[in-house]
Amino acid sequence: MQLRYCFRLYPSVSQRKALARAFGCARVVFNDALRFREQARAAGLEFVTSAELSKRLTAAKRTPERAWLGEVSSVVLQQSLRDLDTAYRNFFDGMKGKRPQMGAPRLKSKRDSRQSVRFTANAGWRITSGRKLRLPKVGDVCVRWSRALPSAPSTVTVVKDAAGRYFASFVIETDVCEVLPQTAPEIGIDLGLGHFAVLSNGTKVDSPRFLRRAEKRLKKAQRELSRKEKGSRNRDKARLTVARAHARIADARREFHHQLSTRLIRENQAVAVEGLVVKGLTRTRLAKSIHDAGWSAFVRMLEYKAARYGRTFIRIGRFEPTSQMCSQCGIKDGPKPLSVREWTCGACGTTLDRDVNAAVNVAKAAGLAVSACGAQVRRASVPAPRGEAGTHPKQPTRLVREQTGIPGL
C-alpha cells in the first residue's frame, strides 16, 4: 500500500523564489494543455493524447514566448501533464458511474489557495547527509523531520498552502507488515454533534468544536480583512492572518482525528461505522457544526489505518434504522426528533440512551459480536400517578418553583 508522510519545509528567500517559479511554470503548462484539448474538442477533433501534449511542450520551450519554461526541472512540467490526465480520467469515470461524479478539469490560477509541484525519482532529488531535501534547480531545503521514513520514498510533492507554509509530502511504497496482535473487543461507532463519537461499549467522546472555540478570534481577523483596500499590501497581510487562523483550526482537528482513530484501531479488532451522506447533511441548518466535526476525514482515517494494521473496518448502509430500533429486543419503535435523547422501548420496557443504542445497533448490523452490557440502559421505573407526572408546560416558572421546592428551577 502507499502511504504519505508530510513534513514542514523552511526554504530561504531565494529558494522561495525558485519554488514560485516552479509553481508558475507547472500552472502554465497545465493551462496550455487544457486549452489545447478544449479547442480540439470544440473543433470536433479526436482527443489529444499525452504524447502529443508532451511534444508540444518540448516545442514550446524552444520559442521565445515559452523559453522561460527551461528554468525549472522538466520533470515538474511532465508531472503537470500527468495531473491533467488524472483530472480527465476522474471526470470520465464519474460520468460512467465508476466513481463519484466530478467536474471537468478547470484552469488553474496563481491566486489558488494551494500550489504544488511533484518530483519523481528520475528528477534527481534526494535527502542529503545533513538531513536536507535537495531539489533540482531549487537547492537544499531545510526540513523539520518529526519522524523517520520507513523506506525510501518514490516521489515528493512540494506544497504551499494558503497560510504561506511549505510542506514536503513523500509517497512511501510499503507492505502491510505492521499487523497488530489480535484483540477481543469489537465496537460500533455512532458519530454525532453533541458527542463526536459514541461507542457501543458506552464510551462517549466529547466533540472539541475547534471552529466554534476559535470563532471569536476568527471573526475579528475576517473583520479586519474586510476593511482593507483591495489590492493593497495590508490586505495581503490581513488575508494571511485569516488563512493562518483557519490553518490552526484545521491542524488541531486533524490531530484530534489521528489520535482518536489510532487509539480505536489499536484497542479493537473490528470497527463498524454508519455510512453518512455528509454532503446532504451540510445543506441543513447544522452545516457549520457538521463541517467543524469532520466526520468524513475521520472515517477515512479509520479505514486506511484498519487496512494498515490488519484490523476489520465495516461501513453499514445509511438506511439502517439504528436510532429507531431497540438494541435489547430488536423492535422498531419509529423515528424520533433530535430532542429525544433517551427513550423507553414499548415492547421490553428498557430505557435506552439514544446515541449508545445507535452505536450498539451499528455493531449488530455489521455482524459484530457486541453486547449492550456496557451501554447506559436500565429497566423502566414505575410510572407516577397522573396528577404527579409533572406540571403544565404553560405554568409560570415562579409557581413551579414554589410547588416543587427546587431553587434552581
CSV table of C-alpha atoms in Angstrom, one decimal:
chain,number,residue,atom,x,y,z
A,1,MET,CA,0.0,0.0,0.0
A,2,GLN,CA,1.0,3.6,-0.5
A,3,LEU,CA,1.4,6.0,2.5
A,4,ARG,CA,2.1,9.7,2.6
A,5,TYR,CA,4.5,11.3,5.1
A,6,CYS,CA,4.2,15.1,5.3
A,7,PHE,CA,6.9,17.3,6.8
A,8,ARG,CA,7.3,21.1,7.2
A,9,LEU,CA,9.8,22.9,4.9
A,10,TYR,CA,11.6,26.1,5.7
A,11,PRO,CA,13.0,27.4,2.3
A,12,SER,CA,15.2,30.5,2.2
A,13,VAL,CA,14.2,33.6,0.3
A,14,SER,CA,16.0,32.5,-2.9
A,15,GLN,CA,14.5,29.0,-2.6
A,16,ARG,CA,11.0,30.5,-2.3
A,17,LYS,CA,11.5,32.4,-5.5
A,18,ALA,CA,12.7,29.2,-7.2
A,19,LEU,CA,9.6,27.3,-5.9
A,20,ALA,CA,7.3,30.2,-7.0
A,21,ARG,CA,8.9,29.9,-10.5
A,22,ALA,CA,8.3,26.2,-10.5
A,23,PHE,CA,4.6,26.6,-9.3
A,24,GLY,CA,4.1,29.2,-12.1
A,25,CYS,CA,5.6,27.1,-14.9
A,26,ALA,CA,3.7,24.0,-13.9
A,27,ARG,CA,0.5,26.0,-13.8
A,28,VAL,CA,1.1,27.5,-17.3
A,29,VAL,CA,1.8,24.0,-18.8
A,30,PHE,CA,-1.4,22.6,-17.3
A,31,ASN,CA,-3.5,25.5,-18.6
A,32,ASP,CA,-1.9,25.4,-22.1
A,33,ALA,CA,-2.6,21.7,-22.4
A,34,LEU,CA,-6.1,22.1,-21.1
A,35,ARG,CA,-6.8,24.9,-23.6
A,36,PHE,CA,-5.4,22.8,-26.5
A,37,ARG,CA,-7.6,19.8,-25.6
A,38,GLU,CA,-10.7,22.0,-25.3
A,39,GLN,CA,-10.0,23.7,-28.6
A,40,ALA,CA,-9.7,20.3,-30.3
A,41,ARG,CA,-12.9,19.1,-28.7
A,42,ALA,CA,-14.8,22.3,-29.9
A,43,ALA,CA,-13.4,21.7,-33.4
A,44,GLY,CA,-14.7,18.2,-33.4
A,45,LEU,CA,-11.2,16.6,-33.5
A,46,GLU,CA,-10.1,13.5,-31.7
A,47,PHE,CA,-9.0,13.5,-28.1
A,48,VAL,CA,-5.4,14.8,-27.8
A,49,THR,CA,-3.1,12.2,-26.4
A,50,SER,CA,-0.5,12.8,-23.7
A,51,ALA,CA,2.3,12.0,-26.1
A,52,GLU,CA,1.1,14.8,-28.4
A,53,LEU,CA,0.9,17.2,-25.4
A,54,SER,CA,4.5,16.3,-24.4
A,55,LYS,CA,5.7,17.0,-28.0
A,56,ARG,CA,4.0,20.4,-28.0
A,57,LEU,CA,5.6,21.2,-24.6
A,58,THR,CA,9.1,20.4,-26.0
A,59,ALA,CA,8.4,22.6,-29.0
A,60,ALA,CA,7.1,25.4,-26.9
A,61,LYS,CA,10.3,25.6,-24.8
A,62,ARG,CA,12.2,26.5,-27.9
A,63,THR,CA,10.0,29.5,-28.7
A,64,PRO,CA,10.8,33.0,-27.2
A,65,GLU,CA,7.3,33.2,-25.6
A,66,ARG,CA,7.9,30.0,-23.5
A,67,ALA,CA,11.7,29.9,-23.3
A,68,TRP,CA,11.5,30.5,-19.5
A,69,LEU,CA,10.0,27.1,-19.0
A,70,GLY,CA,13.5,25.7,-19.2
A,71,GLU,CA,14.4,27.5,-15.9
A,72,VAL,CA,12.7,24.7,-13.9
A,73,SER,CA,13.1,20.9,-13.8
A,74,SER,CA,11.5,19.2,-16.8
A,75,VAL,CA,10.1,16.5,-14.5
A,76,VAL,CA,7.9,19.2,-12.9
A,77,LEU,CA,6.4,20.1,-16.3
A,78,GLN,CA,5.8,16.5,-17.3
A,79,GLN,CA,4.1,15.7,-14.0
A,80,SER,CA,1.8,18.7,-14.6
A,81,LEU,CA,0.6,16.9,-17.8
A,82,ARG,CA,0.1,13.7,-15.8
A,83,ASP,CA,-2.1,15.7,-13.4
A,84,LEU,CA,-4.2,16.8,-16.3
A,85,ASP,CA,-4.6,13.2,-17.5
A,86,THR,CA,-5.7,12.2,-14.0
A,87,ALA,CA,-8.2,15.0,-13.9
A,88,TYR,CA,-9.7,13.9,-17.2
A,89,ARG,CA,-9.7,10.3,-16.1
A,90,ASN,CA,-11.6,11.1,-12.9
A,91,PHE,CA,-14.1,13.2,-14.8
A,92,PHE,CA,-14.8,10.4,-17.4
A,93,ASP,CA,-15.0,7.7,-14.7
A,94,GLY,CA,-17.5,9.9,-12.8
A,95,MET,CA,-19.7,10.1,-15.9
A,96,LYS,CA,-19.6,6.4,-16.3
A,97,GLY,CA,-20.5,5.7,-12.7
A,98,LYS,CA,-17.2,4.2,-11.7
A,99,ARG,CA,-16.6,6.8,-9.0
A,100,PRO,CA,-18.4,9.8,-7.5
A,101,GLN,CA,-19.1,12.3,-10.2
A,102,MET,CA,-16.6,15.2,-10.5
A,103,GLY,CA,-16.5,18.3,-12.5
A,104,ALA,CA,-14.5,18.8,-15.7
A,105,PRO,CA,-10.9,20.0,-15.4
A,106,ARG,CA,-10.6,23.8,-14.9
A,107,LEU,CA,-7.9,26.3,-15.5
A,108,LYS,CA,-5.5,26.9,-12.6
A,109,SER,CA,-4.9,30.4,-11.1
A,110,LYS,CA,-1.9,31.9,-9.4
A,111,ARG,CA,-4.4,33.0,-6.7
A,112,ASP,CA,-5.4,29.5,-5.8
A,113,SER,CA,-5.0,28.7,-2.1
A,114,ARG,CA,-2.9,25.7,-2.8
A,115,GLN,CA,0.2,25.5,-5.1
A,116,SER,CA,2.1,22.3,-5.7
A,117,VAL,CA,4.8,20.6,-7.8
A,118,ARG,CA,5.8,17.0,-7.9
A,119,PHE,CA,9.3,15.4,-8.3
A,120,THR,CA,9.7,11.8,-9.3
A,121,ALA,CA,12.7,9.6,-8.8
A,122,ASN,CA,14.2,10.5,-12.2
A,123,ALA,CA,14.3,14.2,-11.2
A,124,GLY,CA,17.4,13.7,-9.2
A,125,TRP,CA,16.1,14.8,-5.8
A,126,ARG,CA,17.4,13.2,-2.7
A,127,ILE,CA,17.8,13.6,1.1
A,128,THR,CA,21.3,14.8,1.8
A,129,SER,CA,23.6,13.6,4.6
A,130,GLY,CA,22.8,16.8,6.5
A,131,ARG,CA,19.1,15.8,6.5
A,132,LYS,CA,18.1,18.4,4.0
A,133,LEU,CA,15.9,18.0,0.9
A,134,ARG,CA,17.8,18.6,-2.3
A,135,LEU,CA,15.5,19.7,-5.1
A,136,PRO,CA,16.7,20.2,-8.7
A,137,LYS,CA,17.1,23.9,-9.6
A,138,VAL,CA,15.9,24.9,-6.1
A,139,GLY,CA,18.7,23.8,-3.7
A,140,ASP,CA,19.0,22.2,-0.3
A,141,VAL,CA,15.8,23.0,1.7
A,142,CYS,CA,15.7,22.7,5.5
A,143,VAL,CA,13.2,20.1,6.7
A,144,ARG,CA,11.7,19.6,10.1
A,145,TRP,CA,11.8,15.8,10.5
A,146,SER,CA,9.1,14.8,13.0
A,147,ARG,CA,9.7,11.0,12.4
A,148,ALA,CA,11.8,8.7,10.3
A,149,LEU,CA,10.7,7.4,6.9
A,150,PRO,CA,10.1,3.6,7.0
A,151,SER,CA,11.5,3.2,3.5
A,152,ALA,CA,12.9,5.1,0.5
A,153,PRO,CA,10.2,7.4,-1.0
A,154,SER,CA,9.3,7.2,-4.6
A,155,THR,CA,8.1,10.8,-5.2
A,156,VAL,CA,8.0,14.0,-3.3
A,157,THR,CA,5.4,16.8,-3.7
A,158,VAL,CA,6.2,20.3,-2.5
A,159,VAL,CA,3.1,22.1,-1.4
A,160,LYS,CA,2.4,25.7,-0.5
A,161,ASP,CA,-0.8,26.3,1.4
A,162,ALA,CA,-3.0,29.4,1.8
A,163,ALA,CA,-1.2,30.3,5.0
A,164,GLY,CA,2.2,30.6,3.2
A,165,ARG,CA,3.6,27.4,4.7
A,166,TYR,CA,5.6,24.9,2.7
A,167,PHE,CA,5.4,21.1,3.1
A,168,ALA,CA,7.1,18.1,1.5
A,169,SER,CA,4.8,15.1,1.0
A,170,PHE,CA,6.7,11.8,0.5
A,171,VAL,CA,5.0,8.8,-1.1
A,172,ILE,CA,6.1,5.5,0.5
A,173,GLU,CA,5.5,2.1,-1.0
A,174,THR,CA,5.2,-0.4,1.8
A,175,ASP,CA,3.7,-3.8,2.5
A,176,VAL,CA,1.1,-4.4,5.2
A,177,CYS,CA,3.7,-5.6,7.7
A,178,GLU,CA,2.6,-3.7,10.8
A,179,VAL,CA,-0.2,-6.1,11.7
A,180,LEU,CA,-1.1,-5.6,15.4
A,181,PRO,CA,-1.7,-8.5,17.8
A,182,GLN,CA,-5.2,-10.0,17.8
A,183,THR,CA,-7.5,-8.5,20.4
A,184,ALA,CA,-11.1,-9.3,21.5
A,185,PRO,CA,-13.1,-6.0,21.5
A,186,GLU,CA,-15.3,-5.2,18.5
A,187,ILE,CA,-17.2,-1.9,18.6
A,188,GLY,CA,-19.7,0.1,16.6
A,189,ILE,CA,-19.4,3.9,16.4
A,190,ASP,CA,-22.2,6.4,16.2
A,191,LEU,CA,-20.9,9.8,15.1
A,192,GLY,CA,-22.8,12.9,16.3
A,193,LEU,CA,-22.5,16.6,17.2
A,194,GLY,CA,-23.3,16.6,20.9
A,195,HIS,CA,-20.6,13.9,21.3
A,196,PHE,CA,-18.2,13.5,18.4
A,197,ALA,CA,-18.3,9.7,18.8
A,198,VAL,CA,-20.3,7.3,20.9
A,199,LEU,CA,-19.0,3.7,21.2
A,200,SER,CA,-21.2,0.6,21.6
A,201,ASN,CA,-19.5,-0.1,24.9
A,202,GLY,CA,-21.0,3.1,26.4
A,203,THR,CA,-17.9,5.3,26.0
A,204,LYS,CA,-18.7,8.9,24.8
A,205,VAL,CA,-16.0,11.1,23.2
A,206,ASP,CA,-16.7,14.8,23.6
A,207,SER,CA,-16.7,17.0,20.5
A,208,PRO,CA,-13.8,19.5,20.7
A,209,ARG,CA,-15.7,22.0,18.4
A,210,PHE,CA,-12.4,23.6,17.2
A,211,LEU,CA,-14.1,26.1,14.9
A,212,ARG,CA,-16.7,27.2,17.5
A,213,ARG,CA,-14.0,27.8,20.1
A,214,ALA,CA,-11.9,29.9,17.7
A,215,GLU,CA,-14.9,31.7,16.2
A,216,LYS,CA,-14.4,34.9,18.1
A,217,ARG,CA,-10.7,35.3,17.1
A,218,LEU,CA,-11.6,34.3,13.5
A,219,LYS,CA,-14.4,36.8,13.3
A,220,LYS,CA,-12.0,39.6,14.4
A,221,ALA,CA,-9.5,38.6,11.7
A,222,GLN,CA,-12.1,38.5,9.0
A,223,ARG,CA,-13.5,41.8,10.0
A,224,GLU,CA,-10.0,43.4,9.7
A,225,LEU,CA,-9.6,41.8,6.3
A,226,SER,CA,-12.9,43.3,5.0
A,227,ARG,CA,-11.8,46.8,6.0
A,228,LYS,CA,-8.6,46.7,3.9
A,229,GLU,CA,-8.5,48.1,0.4
A,230,LYS,CA,-8.5,45.5,-2.3
A,231,GLY,CA,-5.1,45.1,-4.0
A,232,SER,CA,-3.2,46.7,-1.1
A,233,ARG,CA,-0.3,45.1,0.8
A,234,ASN,CA,-2.2,45.5,4.1
A,235,ARG,CA,-5.0,43.4,2.6
A,236,ASP,CA,-2.5,40.6,1.7
A,237,LYS,CA,-1.2,40.7,5.3
A,238,ALA,CA,-4.8,40.5,6.7
A,239,ARG,CA,-5.6,37.7,4.3
A,240,LEU,CA,-2.6,35.8,5.6
A,241,THR,CA,-3.7,36.3,9.1
A,242,VAL,CA,-7.1,34.8,8.3
A,243,ALA,CA,-5.5,31.9,6.5
A,244,ARG,CA,-3.2,31.1,9.4
A,245,ALA,CA,-6.2,31.1,11.8
A,246,HIS,CA,-8.0,28.6,9.6
A,247,ALA,CA,-4.8,26.5,9.3
A,248,ARG,CA,-4.5,26.3,13.1
A,249,ILE,CA,-8.1,25.1,13.4
A,250,ALA,CA,-7.6,22.5,10.6
A,251,ASP,CA,-4.3,21.3,12.2
A,252,ALA,CA,-6.0,20.8,15.6
A,253,ARG,CA,-8.9,19.0,14.1
A,254,ARG,CA,-6.6,16.7,12.1
A,255,GLU,CA,-4.5,15.9,15.2
A,256,PHE,CA,-7.6,15.0,17.1
A,257,HIS,CA,-8.8,12.7,14.3
A,258,HIS,CA,-5.5,11.0,14.1
A,259,GLN,CA,-5.2,10.4,17.9
A,260,LEU,CA,-8.7,9.1,18.2
A,261,SER,CA,-8.6,6.9,15.1
A,262,THR,CA,-5.3,5.4,16.1
A,263,ARG,CA,-6.5,4.6,19.6
A,264,LEU,CA,-9.7,2.9,18.3
A,265,ILE,CA,-7.8,0.8,15.8
A,266,ARG,CA,-5.2,-0.3,18.3
A,267,GLU,CA,-7.7,-1.2,21.0
A,268,ASN,CA,-10.3,-3.0,18.9
A,269,GLN,CA,-10.2,-5.9,16.4
A,270,ALA,CA,-13.2,-4.7,14.3
A,271,VAL,CA,-14.7,-1.2,13.9
A,272,ALA,CA,-18.1,-0.5,12.4
A,273,VAL,CA,-19.4,2.9,11.4
A,274,GLU,CA,-22.6,4.1,9.6
A,275,GLY,CA,-22.4,5.4,6.1
A,276,LEU,CA,-23.3,9.1,6.3
A,277,VAL,CA,-24.2,11.4,3.4
A,278,VAL,CA,-22.3,14.4,4.7
A,279,LYS,CA,-22.8,16.4,1.5
A,280,GLY,CA,-26.6,16.2,2.1
A,281,LEU,CA,-26.3,17.0,5.8
A,282,THR,CA,-24.3,20.1,5.1
A,283,ARG,CA,-27.4,21.6,3.3
A,284,THR,CA,-29.2,21.8,6.7
A,285,ARG,CA,-29.1,24.4,9.4
A,286,LEU,CA,-26.4,22.2,11.1
A,287,ALA,CA,-24.0,22.7,8.3
A,288,LYS,CA,-21.4,24.7,10.3
A,289,SER,CA,-21.3,22.2,13.1
A,290,ILE,CA,-21.1,19.3,10.7
A,291,HIS,CA,-18.1,20.8,8.8
A,292,ASP,CA,-16.5,21.5,12.2
A,293,ALA,CA,-16.8,17.8,13.2
A,294,GLY,CA,-15.1,16.5,10.1
A,295,TRP,CA,-16.7,13.1,10.0
A,296,SER,CA,-15.6,12.1,6.5
A,297,ALA,CA,-11.9,12.7,7.3
A,298,PHE,CA,-12.2,10.7,10.5
A,299,VAL,CA,-13.9,7.7,8.7
A,300,ARG,CA,-11.2,7.7,6.0
A,301,MET,CA,-8.5,7.6,8.7
A,302,LEU,CA,-10.2,4.6,10.3
A,303,GLU,CA,-10.5,2.8,7.0
A,304,TYR,CA,-6.8,3.1,5.9
A,305,LYS,CA,-5.4,2.5,9.4
A,306,ALA,CA,-7.5,-0.7,9.7
A,307,ALA,CA,-6.1,-1.9,6.4
A,308,ARG,CA,-2.6,-1.0,7.5
A,309,TYR,CA,-2.7,-2.6,10.9
A,310,GLY,CA,-4.7,-5.7,10.0
A,311,ARG,CA,-8.0,-4.7,11.6
A,312,THR,CA,-11.5,-5.1,10.2
A,313,PHE,CA,-13.4,-2.0,9.1
A,314,ILE,CA,-17.1,-2.2,8.2
A,315,ARG,CA,-19.3,0.5,6.9
A,316,ILE,CA,-23.0,-0.2,7.1
A,317,GLY,CA,-25.7,1.3,4.9
A,318,ARG,CA,-27.1,4.7,5.8
A,319,PHE,CA,-30.7,3.5,5.7
A,320,GLU,CA,-30.3,1.2,8.7
A,321,PRO,CA,-32.8,2.4,11.4
A,322,THR,CA,-30.1,2.5,14.1
A,323,SER,CA,-31.9,5.2,16.1
A,324,GLN,CA,-35.4,3.7,15.7
A,325,MET,CA,-34.6,0.1,16.9
A,326,CYS,CA,-34.3,-1.2,20.4
A,327,SER,CA,-30.9,-2.8,20.8
A,328,GLN,CA,-32.3,-5.2,23.5
A,329,CYS,CA,-35.3,-6.8,21.8
A,330,GLY,CA,-34.9,-5.5,18.2
A,331,ILE,CA,-38.3,-3.9,18.0
A,332,LYS,CA,-38.5,-0.9,15.6
A,333,ASP,CA,-40.1,1.9,17.5
A,334,GLY,CA,-40.3,4.6,14.8
A,335,PRO,CA,-38.5,7.8,14.1
A,336,LYS,CA,-37.8,10.3,16.9
A,337,PRO,CA,-36.9,14.0,16.9
A,338,LEU,CA,-33.3,15.0,17.8
A,339,SER,CA,-34.5,16.5,21.1
A,340,VAL,CA,-35.3,12.9,22.4
A,341,ARG,CA,-32.0,11.7,23.9
A,342,GLU,CA,-33.5,8.9,25.9
A,343,TRP,CA,-36.5,6.7,25.2
A,344,THR,CA,-38.2,3.7,26.6
A,345,CYS,CA,-39.0,0.7,24.5
A,346,GLY,CA,-42.7,0.0,24.4
A,347,ALA,CA,-42.1,-3.8,24.0
A,348,CYS,CA,-39.5,-4.7,26.6
A,349,GLY,CA,-39.6,-1.5,28.8
A,350,THR,CA,-35.9,-0.8,28.6
A,351,THR,CA,-34.8,2.8,28.9
A,352,LEU,CA,-32.2,3.5,26.2
A,353,ASP,CA,-29.6,6.2,25.6
A,354,ARG,CA,-30.2,7.3,22.1
A,355,ASP,CA,-26.6,7.5,21.0
A,356,VAL,CA,-25.4,4.4,22.8
A,357,ASN,CA,-28.3,2.4,21.4
A,358,ALA,CA,-27.5,3.6,17.9
A,359,ALA,CA,-23.9,2.5,18.3
A,360,VAL,CA,-24.9,-0.9,19.5
A,361,ASN,CA,-27.3,-1.3,16.5
A,362,VAL,CA,-24.4,-0.2,14.2
A,363,ALA,CA,-22.3,-3.0,15.6
A,364,LYS,CA,-25.1,-5.6,15.3
A,365,ALA,CA,-25.9,-4.5,11.7
A,366,ALA,CA,-22.2,-5.1,10.9
A,367,GLY,CA,-22.4,-8.6,12.3
A,368,LEU,CA,-20.1,-7.9,15.2
A,369,ALA,CA,-20.3,-9.8,18.5
A,370,VAL,CA,-21.2,-6.7,20.5
A,371,SER,CA,-23.5,-6.7,23.6
A,372,ALA,CA,-25.0,-3.8,25.3
A,373,CYS,CA,-23.6,-4.7,28.7
A,374,GLY,CA,-21.6,-1.5,28.9
A,375,ALA,CA,-24.4,0.7,27.5
A,376,GLN,CA,-26.4,3.1,29.5
A,377,VAL,CA,-29.6,1.0,29.7
A,378,ARG,CA,-31.9,0.5,32.7
A,379,ARG,CA,-35.3,-1.0,33.3
A,380,ALA,CA,-38.1,1.5,33.2
A,381,SER,CA,-39.4,2.7,36.6
A,382,VAL,CA,-43.0,2.5,37.7
A,383,PRO,CA,-44.9,5.5,36.3
A,384,ALA,CA,-46.1,8.1,38.7
A,385,PRO,CA,-49.8,8.9,39.1
A,386,ARG,CA,-51.3,11.2,36.5
A,387,GLY,CA,-51.6,14.1,38.9
A,388,GLU,CA,-47.9,13.9,39.9
A,389,ALA,CA,-46.4,13.2,36.4
A,390,GLY,CA,-45.4,16.8,36.0
A,391,THR,CA,-46.6,20.4,35.7
A,392,HIS,CA,-48.4,22.1,32.9
A,393,PRO,CA,-45.9,23.5,30.3
A,394,LYS,CA,-47.7,26.9,30.4
A,395,GLN,CA,-47.5,27.2,34.2
A,396,PRO,CA,-45.3,30.2,35.3
A,397,THR,CA,-41.8,29.3,36.4
A,398,ARG,CA,-42.2,31.0,39.8
A,399,LEU,CA,-45.2,28.9,40.7
A,400,VAL,CA,-43.4,25.7,39.6
A,401,ARG,CA,-40.5,26.7,42.0
A,402,GLU,CA,-42.9,27.2,44.9
A,403,GLN,CA,-44.6,23.9,44.3
A,404,THR,CA,-41.5,21.8,43.8
A,405,GLY,CA,-39.2,23.5,46.3
A,406,ILE,CA,-36.3,23.3,43.8
A,407,PRO,CA,-34.4,26.6,44.0
A,408,GLY,CA,-32.7,26.3,40.6
A,409,LEU,CA,-35.9,25.5,38.6
